[in-house]
Amino acid sequence: MTVKPKHESSSSEEDIPLKATVSNTKASTLKKVKKVRKVAPKKEESSEEEDDEALSKAVKKRKKVRKENASKTKKIKIEDAIDSKVEKTNPDDKSDDSDTFRWWEQEENGDNTVKWVTLRHNGVMFPPEYVPLPSHVKLYYDGKPVDLPPQAEEVAGFFGGLLESDHAKNPVFQKNFFKDFLDVLNENGGTRNNIEIKSFEKCDFTKMFEYYQLQREEKKRLTPQEKKLIKLEKDKLEEPYKFCYLDGRKEQVGNFKLEPPDLFRGRGAHPKTGKLKRRVYPEDIVLNLDKDAPIPVPPAGHKWGEIRHDNTVQWLCMWRENISNSFKYVRLAANSSLKGMSDYKKFEKARELKKYIDLIRAEYTKNLKSKVMLERQISVATYLIDVFALRAGGEKSEDEADTVGCCSLRYEHVTLKPPTTVVFDFLGKDSIRYYQEVEVNKQVFKNLSIFKRPPKQPGHQLFDRLDPSILNKHLQNYMPGLTAKVFRTFNASKTMQDQLDLIPNEGTIAEKLMRYNAANRKVAILCNHQRTVTRGHVTSVQKATEKIEELEWAKIRYKKAILQLDKSQLKKDPNFFREIDDLTNEEQQAIHKRLIEREREKYNKKFIRENDKRKFENEELLPESDLQSWLASVDELEKQYAEELESGIVTVKPALQDVDKLRSQIEKLEQRIATSSLQLKDKEENSTVALSTSKISYIDPRLSVAFCKKYNVPLEKVFTKALREKFQWAIESADANWRFCET
DNA sequence: AGCCTGACTTAGGATGCCAACA
DNA sequence: TGTTGGCATCCTAAGTCAGGCT
């Protein structure tokens, strides 16, 4: 799992003398960490109340809406209706290439507010209804099988499915799950065989877990044809929801599937993790379509919550979720024109920053010494956002994970080491740790120490005068539309461009690609884009390390062999033999053991496989003696190695009893060691860095397009199919000389 | 003027698939 | 010829930020 250090704040508080007067920070004005939310007092407490309130509100609204819309709903077969309405420009052409709306070739249209004129779609795809488990699969309580009502069984099953995951071991997750589970159980009349469930500890979900495992395996075992058939079926069901018509053009919908009910999997130390995310019904859903659009037919026996005709937004459907009472949307896919246009605008905005960045940097550097505390804070914050690509850092409520960004940094997140070293250590978005020990501008250092002066202490806001909206308002003074996040985009793309500029236009495609990825990695590190190490990472690193050790061992062994043939070599080239005693006896022994072990395994496997094959083909089986003789040869080798270790004299194949031959073997081994080491290093460095996020969101795609054109690298080597679709606008508009900004 | 909601982008983990490899 | 590891895709959580409301 990701590192989540709640490290002690080392209080290395140097009192830095300061010339400029700073407005006094009274303890009373300090924002406390855990600010009591500034919401209406009732909202505070119990989640049941909250849910009830939200529910009844929603119900009222729904009723109102239903009344309003009752007359509107026409029962038309929606698909036909949509298709008949659409005048296709090229009716027979199925290739989506010519279907695509090349908005980037159009005159730029300044109006942002109206997103479409017509919008038609089939609503959202509902998840299947719950299918109760077979009667032999049950939750056990205190050793006894429990008869649960299906609604409660479903919730128990959610937990059962996660049994071996970290979530299920998290006490907060358990507690939240158990409470919601009991609620559902009680709402549905309790257990049906009079077992009273009281304690989580007495619940045994293993039967459920095993059942899901079994199902999964069965699914895997299906023949390719069966799998294909199932997929075909699935595609057919999804088809109507995959596309919508936006201004008459067929466009892909992104998340056309409703989120199924589940246990909420909050990230980091989320207080609500494990709570039941309840099933969403048509009555919960608001549809957004144009006024004349046919209304999709809701599932039988149901009605839509509301029909809206708001062409200033880009969503198709929306509903409120019950975990934090916020909205979820069905929206267009990444390859759609609307998404493409906003993406384009995002990067153009970032490029525009280039025109102002020098001035902004000069000003914040100057204002680091401002007499006004707020200005100092703005300057330091802007500096941190600009130099270290921090996020804005809005305030969070108590029922979310405790994570911070720039403006919400607290005393304990920043450690100062004079003269100018700063250690950042905090949990950012998604509870990803940001840990950096960096050198900062002298005045920034001074200011940070002022921001940390008593009476401030751990828990207090570093920037007590600042929040993202103040900061953003300040930034707008420089450039319209400038906000904190623009700096991240700007610096990421700028970094990428600078890094790509350093790559020589030579070598193989593989080499160029490696360098492209190295540039990408620089950006990812700047943005602190991390990933958890994959399941097999530790073992695979170990394997690779052992492999290198073995190559080293083989190399040393050959060097010894050379000396056995010709002692005078040592004098001629002592450096070459320097490493000859590098491996201790224990290390050699360990290597021997691995090599021997592997040999044995190899023969054992070979024997089994060979006989399996023969059995299948009705041939005579190999006698056990064959295996024994193979293994005997391994025993022989083992003995040989042991003797070598004892005597220090190595035995090499007769063919290699020659100094020159040995030398050329050694050279080959050295090559292999070099490549393997490089690969290992790459693997290690990449194990915690996620390259994809910056590629998808921060690096102007035109940089990659220009790189590919200029360096003759096929585009599909750097952009997956999905990315090529998403960035079609960039692919078609950037040439080999395109620049993000002048350097 | 601050607060909160709504709508949008950005994010890492889970899952599924395919190709490289033994 | 099955395994495995790496990558693409799917999924949805978690941010940012504007604007409307009190």
Short mmCIF file of C-alpha atoms in Angstrom, two decimals, chain A residues 495-672:
data_model
loop_
_atom_site.label_atom_id
_atom_site.label_comp_id
_atom_site.label_asym_id
_atom_site.label_seq_id
_atom_site.Cartn_x
_atom_site.Cartn_y
_atom_site.Cartn_z
CA THR A 495 9.41 20.64 -18.27
CA MET A 496 8.46 18.09 -20.90
CA GLN A 497 9.42 20.42 -23.71
CA ASP A 498 12.77 21.22 -22.09
CA GLN A 499 13.49 17.56 -21.52
CA LEU A 500 12.53 16.58 -25.06
CA ASP A 501 14.77 19.33 -26.42
CA LEU A 502 17.74 17.60 -24.80
CA ILE A 503 17.21 14.35 -26.68
CA PRO A 504 19.60 13.90 -29.59
CA ASN A 505 17.94 12.88 -32.82
CA GLU A 506 19.88 9.67 -33.20
CA GLY A 507 19.83 5.99 -32.33
CA THR A 508 17.12 3.39 -32.55
CA ILE A 509 13.46 3.97 -31.95
CA ALA A 510 13.75 2.01 -28.73
CA GLU A 511 16.43 4.37 -27.51
CA LYS A 512 14.43 7.44 -28.39
CA LEU A 513 11.44 5.98 -26.67
CA MET A 514 13.43 5.33 -23.54
CA ARG A 515 14.45 8.95 -23.51
CA TYR A 516 10.91 10.11 -24.13
CA ASN A 517 9.82 8.05 -21.16
CA ALA A 518 12.64 9.46 -19.09
CA ALA A 519 11.37 12.95 -19.90
CA ASN A 520 7.85 11.85 -19.03
CA ARG A 521 9.17 10.53 -15.75
CA LYS A 522 10.71 13.90 -14.87
CA VAL A 523 7.28 15.44 -15.25
CA ALA A 524 5.61 12.71 -13.23
CA ILE A 525 8.11 13.23 -10.42
CA LEU A 526 7.52 16.98 -10.52
CA CYS A 527 3.81 16.39 -10.11
CA ASN A 528 4.37 13.66 -7.51
CA HIS A 529 2.37 11.12 -9.47
CA GLN A 530 2.84 7.87 -7.67
CA ARG A 531 1.58 4.35 -7.81
CA THR A 532 1.78 1.55 -5.32
CA VAL A 533 4.36 -1.03 -6.16
CA THR A 534 2.79 -3.92 -7.97
CA ARG A 535 2.16 -7.17 -6.22
CA GLY A 536 5.09 -8.99 -7.78
CA HIS A 537 7.53 -6.11 -7.66
CA VAL A 538 9.56 -7.13 -4.62
CA THR A 539 10.10 -10.67 -5.82
CA SER A 540 10.85 -9.59 -9.35
CA VAL A 541 13.48 -7.13 -8.12
CA GLN A 542 14.95 -9.86 -5.98
CA LYS A 543 15.04 -12.22 -8.92
CA ALA A 544 16.77 -9.66 -11.08
CA THR A 545 19.27 -8.90 -8.33
CA GLU A 546 20.05 -12.58 -7.93
CA LYS A 547 20.46 -12.94 -11.64
CA ILE A 548 23.04 -10.18 -11.67
CA GLU A 549 24.82 -11.75 -8.71
CA GLU A 550 25.02 -15.00 -10.60
CA LEU A 551 26.43 -13.31 -13.65
CA GLU A 552 29.04 -11.67 -11.46
CA TRP A 553 29.85 -15.00 -9.97
CA ALA A 554 30.26 -16.59 -13.39
CA LYS A 555 32.50 -13.75 -14.43
CA ILE A 556 34.74 -14.06 -11.40
CA ARG A 557 34.90 -17.77 -11.91
CA TYR A 558 36.24 -17.30 -15.43
CA LYS A 559 38.78 -14.82 -14.19
CA LYS A 560 40.00 -17.38 -11.71
CA ALA A 561 40.21 -19.86 -14.53
CA ILE A 562 42.44 -17.50 -16.45
CA LEU A 563 44.84 -17.23 -13.55
CA GLN A 564 44.90 -20.98 -13.25
CA LEU A 565 46.04 -21.16 -16.84
CA ASP A 566 48.48 -18.30 -16.66
CA LYS A 567 49.53 -16.76 -13.38
CA SER A 568 51.49 -14.01 -15.04
CA GLN A 569 48.24 -12.36 -16.16
CA LEU A 570 47.75 -11.04 -12.67
CA LYS A 571 50.87 -8.90 -12.87
CA LYS A 572 50.11 -7.72 -16.37
CA ASP A 573 46.63 -6.53 -15.57
CA PRO A 574 46.00 -6.41 -11.81
CA ASN A 575 43.01 -4.17 -12.25
CA PHE A 576 41.18 -6.78 -14.28
CA PHE A 577 41.46 -9.24 -11.40
CA ARG A 578 40.70 -6.78 -8.67
CA GLU A 579 37.25 -8.17 -7.96
CA ILE A 580 38.34 -11.76 -7.84
CA ASP A 581 37.78 -12.10 -4.10
CA ASP A 582 34.67 -9.97 -3.96
CA LEU A 583 32.31 -12.81 -3.18
CA THR A 584 32.44 -14.29 0.30
CA ASN A 585 32.16 -18.01 0.81
CA GLU A 586 28.63 -17.57 2.08
CA GLU A 587 27.64 -15.62 -0.98
CA GLN A 588 29.14 -18.19 -3.27
CA GLN A 589 27.42 -20.92 -1.37
CA ALA A 590 24.09 -19.18 -1.71
CA ILE A 591 24.58 -18.78 -5.42
CA HIS A 592 25.56 -22.41 -5.79
CA LYS A 593 22.50 -23.44 -3.90
CA ARG A 594 20.22 -21.40 -6.15
CA LEU A 595 21.82 -22.68 -9.31
CA ILE A 596 21.60 -26.29 -8.17
CA GLU A 597 18.05 -25.88 -6.95
CA ARG A 598 17.03 -24.44 -10.27
CA GLU A 599 18.68 -27.27 -12.17
CA ARG A 600 16.85 -29.87 -10.11
CA GLU A 601 13.56 -28.15 -10.62
CA LYS A 602 14.19 -27.92 -14.30
CA TYR A 603 14.71 -31.67 -14.62
CA ASN A 604 11.78 -32.51 -12.40
CA LYS A 605 9.51 -30.35 -14.46
CA LYS A 606 10.90 -31.66 -17.68
CA PHE A 607 10.24 -35.22 -16.53
CA ILE A 608 6.66 -34.52 -15.59
CA ARG A 609 5.92 -32.58 -18.74
CA GLU A 610 7.48 -35.18 -20.97
CA ASN A 611 5.47 -37.96 -19.38
CA ASP A 612 2.27 -35.99 -19.45
CA LYS A 613 2.77 -35.60 -23.12
CA ARG A 614 3.55 -39.25 -23.62
CA LYS A 615 0.56 -40.29 -21.60
CA PHE A 616 -1.62 -38.12 -23.74
CA GLU A 617 -0.18 -39.55 -26.93
CA ASN A 618 -0.27 -43.11 -25.61
CA GLU A 619 3.45 -43.50 -25.83
CA GLU A 620 5.73 -45.38 -23.51
CA LEU A 621 6.52 -43.43 -20.36
CA LEU A 622 10.06 -42.47 -19.44
CA PRO A 623 11.30 -44.69 -16.65
CA GLU A 624 11.94 -43.16 -13.26
CA SER A 625 15.59 -44.07 -13.77
CA ASP A 626 15.86 -41.40 -16.46
CA LEU A 627 14.97 -38.74 -13.97
CA GLN A 628 17.34 -40.26 -11.45
CA SER A 629 20.23 -40.12 -13.86
CA TRP A 630 19.48 -36.51 -14.73
CA LEU A 631 19.38 -35.62 -11.09
CA ALA A 632 22.57 -37.52 -10.50
CA SER A 633 24.31 -35.19 -12.92
CA VAL A 634 23.05 -32.28 -10.88
CA ASP A 635 24.38 -33.93 -7.72
CA GLU A 636 27.68 -34.21 -9.50
CA LEU A 637 27.65 -30.50 -10.30
CA GLU A 638 26.79 -29.72 -6.72
CA LYS A 639 29.75 -31.72 -5.54
CA GLN A 640 31.96 -29.95 -8.02
CA TYR A 641 30.89 -26.54 -6.77
CA ALA A 642 31.49 -27.60 -3.19
CA GLU A 643 34.98 -28.73 -4.08
CA GLU A 644 35.64 -25.49 -5.89
CA LEU A 645 34.68 -23.59 -2.83
CA GLU A 646 36.96 -25.74 -0.71
CA SER A 647 40.01 -25.63 -2.94
CA GLY A 648 39.52 -22.34 -4.68
CA ILE A 649 40.27 -24.08 -7.95
CA VAL A 650 37.62 -23.84 -10.62
CA THR A 651 36.90 -26.37 -13.31
CA VAL A 652 35.71 -25.07 -16.64
CA LYS A 653 34.72 -26.86 -19.79
CA PRO A 654 37.64 -28.12 -21.86
CA ALA A 655 36.51 -25.83 -24.66
CA LEU A 656 37.21 -22.87 -22.44
CA GLN A 657 40.67 -23.84 -21.36
CA ASP A 658 42.09 -20.87 -23.17
CA VAL A 659 42.83 -17.38 -21.97
CA ASP A 660 41.47 -15.59 -25.01
CA LYS A 661 38.27 -17.58 -25.06
CA LEU A 662 37.76 -16.93 -21.40
CA ARG A 663 38.34 -13.26 -21.92
CA SER A 664 35.74 -13.06 -24.64
CA GLN A 665 33.27 -14.94 -22.42
CA ILE A 666 33.95 -12.46 -19.66
CA GLU A 667 33.32 -9.60 -21.99
CA LYS A 668 29.94 -11.05 -22.93
CA LEU A 669 29.07 -11.49 -19.29
CA GLU A 670 30.00 -7.92 -18.58
CA GLN A 671 27.67 -6.78 -21.31
CA ARG A 672 24.85 -8.79 -19.82
#
